[in-house]
Coordinates of C-alpha atoms and ligand atoms in Angstrom, one line a residue:
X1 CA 19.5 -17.1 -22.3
X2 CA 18.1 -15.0 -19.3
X3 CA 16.8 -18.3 -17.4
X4 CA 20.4 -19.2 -16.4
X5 CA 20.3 -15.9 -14.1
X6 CA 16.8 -16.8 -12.5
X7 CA 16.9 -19.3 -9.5
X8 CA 16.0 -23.3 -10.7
X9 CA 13.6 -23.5 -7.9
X10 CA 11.9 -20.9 -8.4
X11 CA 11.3 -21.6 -12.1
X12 CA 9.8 -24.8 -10.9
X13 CA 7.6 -23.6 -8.3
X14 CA 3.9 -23.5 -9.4
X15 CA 2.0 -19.9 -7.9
X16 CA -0.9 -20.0 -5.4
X17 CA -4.2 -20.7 -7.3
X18 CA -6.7 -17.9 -5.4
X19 CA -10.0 -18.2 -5.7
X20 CA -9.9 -15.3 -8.8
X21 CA -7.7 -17.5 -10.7
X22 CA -10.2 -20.7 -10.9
X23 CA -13.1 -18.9 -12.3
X24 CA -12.0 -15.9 -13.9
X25 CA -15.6 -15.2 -16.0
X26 CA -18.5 -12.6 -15.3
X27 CA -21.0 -14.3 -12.1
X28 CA -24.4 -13.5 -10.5
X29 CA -23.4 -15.4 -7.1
X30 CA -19.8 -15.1 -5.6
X31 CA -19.3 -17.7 -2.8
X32 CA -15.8 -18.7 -3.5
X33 CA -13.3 -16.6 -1.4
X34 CA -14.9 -16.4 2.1
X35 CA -15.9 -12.6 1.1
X36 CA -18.8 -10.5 3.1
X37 CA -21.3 -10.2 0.4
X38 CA -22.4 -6.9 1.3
X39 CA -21.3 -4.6 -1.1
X40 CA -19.2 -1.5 -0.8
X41 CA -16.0 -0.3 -3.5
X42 CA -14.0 -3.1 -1.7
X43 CA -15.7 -6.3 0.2
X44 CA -14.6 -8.4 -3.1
X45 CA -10.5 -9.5 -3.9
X46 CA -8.4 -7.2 -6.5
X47 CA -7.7 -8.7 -9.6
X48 CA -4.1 -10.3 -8.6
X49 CA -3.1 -10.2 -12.2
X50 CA -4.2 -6.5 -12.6
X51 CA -5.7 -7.4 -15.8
X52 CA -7.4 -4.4 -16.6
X53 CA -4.8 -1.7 -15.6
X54 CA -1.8 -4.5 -17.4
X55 CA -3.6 -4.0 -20.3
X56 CA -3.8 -0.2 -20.7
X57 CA -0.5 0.2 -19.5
X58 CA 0.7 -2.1 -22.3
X59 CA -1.3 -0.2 -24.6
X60 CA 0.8 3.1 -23.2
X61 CA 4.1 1.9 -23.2
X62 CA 4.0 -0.4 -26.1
X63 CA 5.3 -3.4 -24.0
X64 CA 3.2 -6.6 -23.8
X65 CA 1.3 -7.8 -20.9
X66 CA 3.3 -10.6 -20.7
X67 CA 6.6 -8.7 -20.0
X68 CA 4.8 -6.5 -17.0
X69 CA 4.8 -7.0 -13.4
X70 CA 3.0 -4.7 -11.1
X71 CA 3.7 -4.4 -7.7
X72 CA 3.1 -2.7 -4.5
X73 CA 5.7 0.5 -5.7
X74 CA 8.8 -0.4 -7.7
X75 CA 10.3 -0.8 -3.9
X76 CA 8.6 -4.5 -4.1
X77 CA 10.1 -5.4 -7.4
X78 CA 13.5 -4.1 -6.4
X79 CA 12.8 -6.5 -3.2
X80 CA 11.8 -9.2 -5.6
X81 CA 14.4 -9.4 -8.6
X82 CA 16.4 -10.0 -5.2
X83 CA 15.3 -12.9 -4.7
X84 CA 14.8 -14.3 -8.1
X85 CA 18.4 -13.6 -9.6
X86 CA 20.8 -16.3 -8.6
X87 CA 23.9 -14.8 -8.1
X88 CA 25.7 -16.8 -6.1
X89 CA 29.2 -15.3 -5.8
X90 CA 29.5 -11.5 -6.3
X91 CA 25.8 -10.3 -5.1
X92 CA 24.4 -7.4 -5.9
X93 CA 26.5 -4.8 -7.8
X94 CA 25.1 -1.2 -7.1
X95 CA 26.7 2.4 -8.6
X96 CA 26.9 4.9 -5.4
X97 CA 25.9 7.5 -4.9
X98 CA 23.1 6.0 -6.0
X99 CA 18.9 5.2 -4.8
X100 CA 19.4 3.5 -1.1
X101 CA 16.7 0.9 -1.2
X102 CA 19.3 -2.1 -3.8
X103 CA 21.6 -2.2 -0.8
X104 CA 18.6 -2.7 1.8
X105 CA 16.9 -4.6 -0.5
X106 CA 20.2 -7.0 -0.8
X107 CA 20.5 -6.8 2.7
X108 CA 17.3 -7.8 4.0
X109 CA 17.6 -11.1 1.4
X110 CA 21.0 -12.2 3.1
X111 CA 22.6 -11.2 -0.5
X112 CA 26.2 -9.1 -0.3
X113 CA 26.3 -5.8 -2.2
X114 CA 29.6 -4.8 -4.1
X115 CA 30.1 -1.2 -5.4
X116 CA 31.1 -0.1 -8.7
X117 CA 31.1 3.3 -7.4
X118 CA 30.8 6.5 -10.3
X119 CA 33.5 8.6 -11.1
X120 CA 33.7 12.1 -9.4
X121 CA 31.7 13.4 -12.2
X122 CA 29.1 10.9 -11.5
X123 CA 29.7 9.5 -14.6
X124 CA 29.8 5.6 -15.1
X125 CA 32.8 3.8 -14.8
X126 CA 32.1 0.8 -17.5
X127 CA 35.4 -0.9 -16.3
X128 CA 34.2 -1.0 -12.4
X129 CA 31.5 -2.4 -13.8
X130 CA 33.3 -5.2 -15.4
X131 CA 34.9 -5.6 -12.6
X132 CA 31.9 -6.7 -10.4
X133 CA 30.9 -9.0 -13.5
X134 CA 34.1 -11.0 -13.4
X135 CA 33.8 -11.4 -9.6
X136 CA 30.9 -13.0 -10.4
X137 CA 27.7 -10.6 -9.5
X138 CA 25.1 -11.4 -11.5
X139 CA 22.7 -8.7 -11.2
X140 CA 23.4 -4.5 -11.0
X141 CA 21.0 -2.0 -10.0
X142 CA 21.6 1.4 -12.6
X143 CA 19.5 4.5 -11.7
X144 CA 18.8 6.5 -14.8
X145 CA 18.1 9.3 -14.1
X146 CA 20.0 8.8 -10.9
X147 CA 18.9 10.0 -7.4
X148 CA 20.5 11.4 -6.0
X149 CA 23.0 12.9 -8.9
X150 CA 20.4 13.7 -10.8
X151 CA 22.1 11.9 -13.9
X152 CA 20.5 10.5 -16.6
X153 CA 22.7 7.6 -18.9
X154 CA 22.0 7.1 -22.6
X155 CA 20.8 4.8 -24.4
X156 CA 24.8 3.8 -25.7
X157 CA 25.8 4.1 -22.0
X158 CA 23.6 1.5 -21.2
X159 CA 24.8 -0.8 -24.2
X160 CA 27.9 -0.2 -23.4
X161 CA 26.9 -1.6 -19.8
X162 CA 24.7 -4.2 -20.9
X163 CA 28.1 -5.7 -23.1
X164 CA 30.5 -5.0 -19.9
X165 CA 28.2 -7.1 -17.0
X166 CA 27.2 -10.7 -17.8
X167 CA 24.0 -10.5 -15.8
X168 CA 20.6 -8.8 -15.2
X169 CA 20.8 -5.1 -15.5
X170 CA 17.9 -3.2 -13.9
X171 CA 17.5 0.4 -15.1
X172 CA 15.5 2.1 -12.5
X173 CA 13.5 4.9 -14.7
X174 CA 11.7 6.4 -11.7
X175 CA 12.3 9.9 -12.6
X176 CA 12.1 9.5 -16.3
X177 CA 9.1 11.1 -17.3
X178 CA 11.4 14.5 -16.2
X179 CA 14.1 13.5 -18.4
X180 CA 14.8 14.7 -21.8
X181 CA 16.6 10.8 -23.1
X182 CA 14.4 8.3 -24.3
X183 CA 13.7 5.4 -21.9
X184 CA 15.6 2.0 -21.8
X185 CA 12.5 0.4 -22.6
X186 CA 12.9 0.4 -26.3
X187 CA 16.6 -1.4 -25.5
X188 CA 14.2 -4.7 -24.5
X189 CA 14.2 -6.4 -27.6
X190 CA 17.1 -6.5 -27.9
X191 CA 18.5 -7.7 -24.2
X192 CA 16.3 -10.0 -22.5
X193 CA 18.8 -9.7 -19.6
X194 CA 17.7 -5.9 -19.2
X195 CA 14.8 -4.9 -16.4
X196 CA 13.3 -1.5 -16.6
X197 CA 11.6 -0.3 -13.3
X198 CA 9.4 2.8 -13.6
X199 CA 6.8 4.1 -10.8
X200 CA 3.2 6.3 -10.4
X201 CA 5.3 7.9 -7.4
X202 CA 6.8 10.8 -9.1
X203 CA 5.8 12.4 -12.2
X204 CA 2.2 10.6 -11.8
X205 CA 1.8 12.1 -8.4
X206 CA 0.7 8.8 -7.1
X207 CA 3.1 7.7 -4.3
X208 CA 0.3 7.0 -1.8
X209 CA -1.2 4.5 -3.8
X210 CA 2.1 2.8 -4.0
X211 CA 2.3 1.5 -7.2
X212 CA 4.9 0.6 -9.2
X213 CA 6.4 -1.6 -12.8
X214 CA 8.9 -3.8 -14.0
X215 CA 9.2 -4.7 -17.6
X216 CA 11.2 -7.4 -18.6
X217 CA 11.7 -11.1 -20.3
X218 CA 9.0 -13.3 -20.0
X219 CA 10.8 -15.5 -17.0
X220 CA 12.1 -12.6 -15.1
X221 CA 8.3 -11.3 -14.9
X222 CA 6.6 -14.9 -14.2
X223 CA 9.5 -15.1 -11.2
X224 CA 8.3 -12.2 -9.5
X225 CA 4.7 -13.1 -10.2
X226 CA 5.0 -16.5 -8.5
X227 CA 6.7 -15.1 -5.6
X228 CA 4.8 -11.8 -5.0
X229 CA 1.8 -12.1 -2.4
X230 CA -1.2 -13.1 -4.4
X231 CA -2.9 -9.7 -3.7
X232 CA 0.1 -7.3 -3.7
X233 CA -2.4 -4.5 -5.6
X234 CA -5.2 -3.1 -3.9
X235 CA -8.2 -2.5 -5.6
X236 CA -8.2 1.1 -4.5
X237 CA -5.1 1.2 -6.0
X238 CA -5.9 -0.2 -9.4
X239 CA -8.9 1.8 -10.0
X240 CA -7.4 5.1 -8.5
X241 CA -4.4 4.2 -11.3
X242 CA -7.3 3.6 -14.0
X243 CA -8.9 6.4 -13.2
X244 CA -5.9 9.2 -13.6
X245 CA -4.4 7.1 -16.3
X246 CA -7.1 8.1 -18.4
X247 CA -6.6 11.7 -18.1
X248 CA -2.2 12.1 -18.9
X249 CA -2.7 15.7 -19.8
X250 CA -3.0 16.7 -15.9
X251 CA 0.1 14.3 -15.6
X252 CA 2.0 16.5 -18.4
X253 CA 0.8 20.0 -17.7
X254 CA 2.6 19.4 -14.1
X255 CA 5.4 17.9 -15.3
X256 CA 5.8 21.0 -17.4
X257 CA 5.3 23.3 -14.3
X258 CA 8.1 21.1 -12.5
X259 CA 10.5 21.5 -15.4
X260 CA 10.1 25.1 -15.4
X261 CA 10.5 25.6 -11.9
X262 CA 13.3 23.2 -11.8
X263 CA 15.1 25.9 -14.2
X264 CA 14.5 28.9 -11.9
X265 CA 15.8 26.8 -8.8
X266 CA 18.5 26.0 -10.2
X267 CA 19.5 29.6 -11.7
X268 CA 18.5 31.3 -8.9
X269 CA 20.6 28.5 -6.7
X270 CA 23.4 29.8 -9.0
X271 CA 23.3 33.7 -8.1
X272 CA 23.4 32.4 -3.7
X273 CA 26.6 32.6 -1.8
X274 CA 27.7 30.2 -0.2
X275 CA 26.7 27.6 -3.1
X276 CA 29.6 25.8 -4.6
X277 CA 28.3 23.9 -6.9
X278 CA 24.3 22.8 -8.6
X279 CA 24.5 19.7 -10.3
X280 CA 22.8 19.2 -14.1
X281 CA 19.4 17.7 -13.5
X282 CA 17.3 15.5 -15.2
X283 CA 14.6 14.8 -12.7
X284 CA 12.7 16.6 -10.4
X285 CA 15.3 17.5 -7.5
X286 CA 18.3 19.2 -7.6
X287 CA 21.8 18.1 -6.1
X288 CA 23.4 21.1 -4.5
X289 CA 26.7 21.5 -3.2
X290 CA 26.8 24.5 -0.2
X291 CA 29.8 25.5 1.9
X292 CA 28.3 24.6 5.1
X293 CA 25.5 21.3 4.7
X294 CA 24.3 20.6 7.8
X295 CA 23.9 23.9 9.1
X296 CA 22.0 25.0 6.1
X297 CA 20.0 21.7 6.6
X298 CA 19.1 22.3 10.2
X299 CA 18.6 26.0 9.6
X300 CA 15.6 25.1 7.4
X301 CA 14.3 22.6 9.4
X302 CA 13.7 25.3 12.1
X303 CA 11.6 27.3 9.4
X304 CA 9.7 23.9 8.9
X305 CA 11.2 23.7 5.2
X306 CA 12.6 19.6 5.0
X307 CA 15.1 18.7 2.6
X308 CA 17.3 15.9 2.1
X309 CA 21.3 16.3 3.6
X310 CA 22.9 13.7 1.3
X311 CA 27.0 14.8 2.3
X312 CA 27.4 11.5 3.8
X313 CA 26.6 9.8 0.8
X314 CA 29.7 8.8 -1.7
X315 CA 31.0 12.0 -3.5
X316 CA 28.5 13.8 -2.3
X317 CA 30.3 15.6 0.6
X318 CA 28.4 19.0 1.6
X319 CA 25.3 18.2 -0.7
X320 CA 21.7 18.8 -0.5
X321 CA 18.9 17.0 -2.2
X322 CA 15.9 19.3 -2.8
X323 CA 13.2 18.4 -4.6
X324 CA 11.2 20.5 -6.9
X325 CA 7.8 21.8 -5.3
X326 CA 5.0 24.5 -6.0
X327 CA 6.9 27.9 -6.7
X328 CA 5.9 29.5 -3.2
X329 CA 7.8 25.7 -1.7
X330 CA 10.4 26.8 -3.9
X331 CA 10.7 30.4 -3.0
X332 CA 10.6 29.4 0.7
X333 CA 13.6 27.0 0.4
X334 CA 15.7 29.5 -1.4
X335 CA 15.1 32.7 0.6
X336 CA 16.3 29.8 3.6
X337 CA 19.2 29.3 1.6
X338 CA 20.1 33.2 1.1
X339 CA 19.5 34.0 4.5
X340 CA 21.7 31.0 6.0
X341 CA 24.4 30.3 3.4
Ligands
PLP1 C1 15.3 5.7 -7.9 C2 14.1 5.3 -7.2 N1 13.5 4.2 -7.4 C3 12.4 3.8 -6.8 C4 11.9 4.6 -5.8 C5 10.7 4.1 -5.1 O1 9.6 4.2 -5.9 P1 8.2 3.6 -5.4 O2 7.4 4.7 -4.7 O3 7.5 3.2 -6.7 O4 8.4 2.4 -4.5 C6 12.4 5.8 -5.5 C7 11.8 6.7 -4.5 O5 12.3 7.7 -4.1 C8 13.6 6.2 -6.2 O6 14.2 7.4 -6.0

């Protein structure tokens, strides 16, 4: 059973009651939460159970409302599964290279962080995995697609994961409405010990609402519920969700444009001296290894074009992270690249 992986005390605690959660109905006169009654889009609370936009995005991903939490980008519920799983001996097992925020996360909570690192393929290594179980860490962070590698896992992958660590396994899907797998989420029924993160940052093009979802087992989801701050989701944010959630085809057509693009970086990245080696990916950046990193780095900062130096990451010695833009973004990184590599 997932409960024996969630902290007692937390299971016991009871949430804080807000004013929105006494009288939940439709009212002519709100005097209950201390609230300047003149109105404009936001002098009242946000819903703190995000009823509305719950709803519709249980209706999208075919999960129920139940088994959603929604917080303030999936950055939050990384922070909280933190501090909900009890894992007392091994902390936090993480796959590097992988997404930096587990190990912040871990070590903002006081929790320790062991590695199961990826082969030099950046393939999984099941049995490093196993490893971190039998020490005793209950709960591993997987990034599929990974950032930066760029890696997506399958489905048996994840089985195979799922049967190798005796704890909660988070699959962080941020990139995976670029990926061409199916996402872990249909893998829930039959783990209740498996999290699936997913976010509006990326292919929704919504990182500055900061908004973000966990699906999992009913007690994983109440946990974080109880401990998040009662209004974690601002009402900006939830109707600015509702809003482009209702239109997906904008959301597709872009993600189409990315893909494409994505395919001409990563040919034409292909043709440049001075590039060792460009990294299969399923997401919208592309890991690429160049003979001389940091120059190349600081050589496009001076033409005001940023990307991400990633070499001091594990395995990733002389790499760059660049994600996908607009095709003149892209043209402008790669004519960098030719003229400094
Ligand atoms: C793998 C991964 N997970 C989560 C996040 C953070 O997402 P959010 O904006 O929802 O907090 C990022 C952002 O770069 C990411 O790369």
């Amino acid at each position: 059973m997932v409960n024996q992986f969630i902290k007692a005390y937390i299971q016991a605690l009871v949430p804080y009651s807000t004013a929105r959660d006494e009288f939940t109905g439709v009212a002519s006169v709100y005097l209950d939460a201390n609230e300047n009654p003149y109105q404009t889009p936001v002098n009242r609370y946000p819903d703190p159970h995000q009823r509305q936009l719950k709803a519709l995005i249980s209706e999208r991903k075919g999960v129920a409302v139940e088994n959603i939490f929604l917080g303030n980008g999936s950055d939050e519920a990384i922070d909280l599964l933190v501090r909900v799983v009890d894992t007392p001996q091994g902390g936090v097992t993480i796959t590097s290279p992988t997404y930096g925020m587990y190990k912040v996360a871990a070590a903002n909570n006081g929790v320790s962080v062991g590695d199961a690192p990826l082969r030099p393929d950046f393939s999984l290594d099941i049995e490093a995995i196993r490893g971190a179980s039998e020490k005793g860490s209950r709960l591993l962070f997987l990034c599929s697609p990974n950032n930066p590698t760029g890696t997506q896992y399958t489905l048996g992958e994840i089985k195979s994961v799922m049967d190798a660590f005796a704890g909660i396994v988070v699959v962080d899907e941020a990139y995976i409405d670029f990926a061409q797998a199916p996402s872990a989420l249909t893998l829930l029924g039959e783990y209740d010990r498996l999290v699936v993160l997913q976010t509006f940052s990326k292919a929704w093009g919504m990182a500055g609402i900061r908004l973000g979802m966990a699906f999992g087992a009913k007690v994983v989801i109440d946990s974080m519920n109880t401990l998040k701050l009662p209004y974690n989701v601002s009402e900006l944010t939830q109707r600015y969700a509702l809003e482009r959630l209702a239109e997906p085809v904008r959301m597709e057509s872009e993600v189409r444009e990315i893909l494409s693009e994505r395919a001409r970086v990563v040919s034409e990245l292909r043709r440049l001296s001075g590039v060792v080696e460009v990294f299969p990916s399923e997401t919208n950046f592309v890991l690429v290894k160049v003979t001389q990193a940091w120059r190349a780095f600081e050589y496009l900062q001076g033409k005001g074009v940023i990307v991400r130096d990633r070499s001091k990451e594990r395995g990733c010695d002389g790499c760059l992270r660049i994600t996908i833009g607009t095709p003149a973004e892209n043209n402008a990184v790669l004519e960098g690249l030719r003229e400094v590599l």
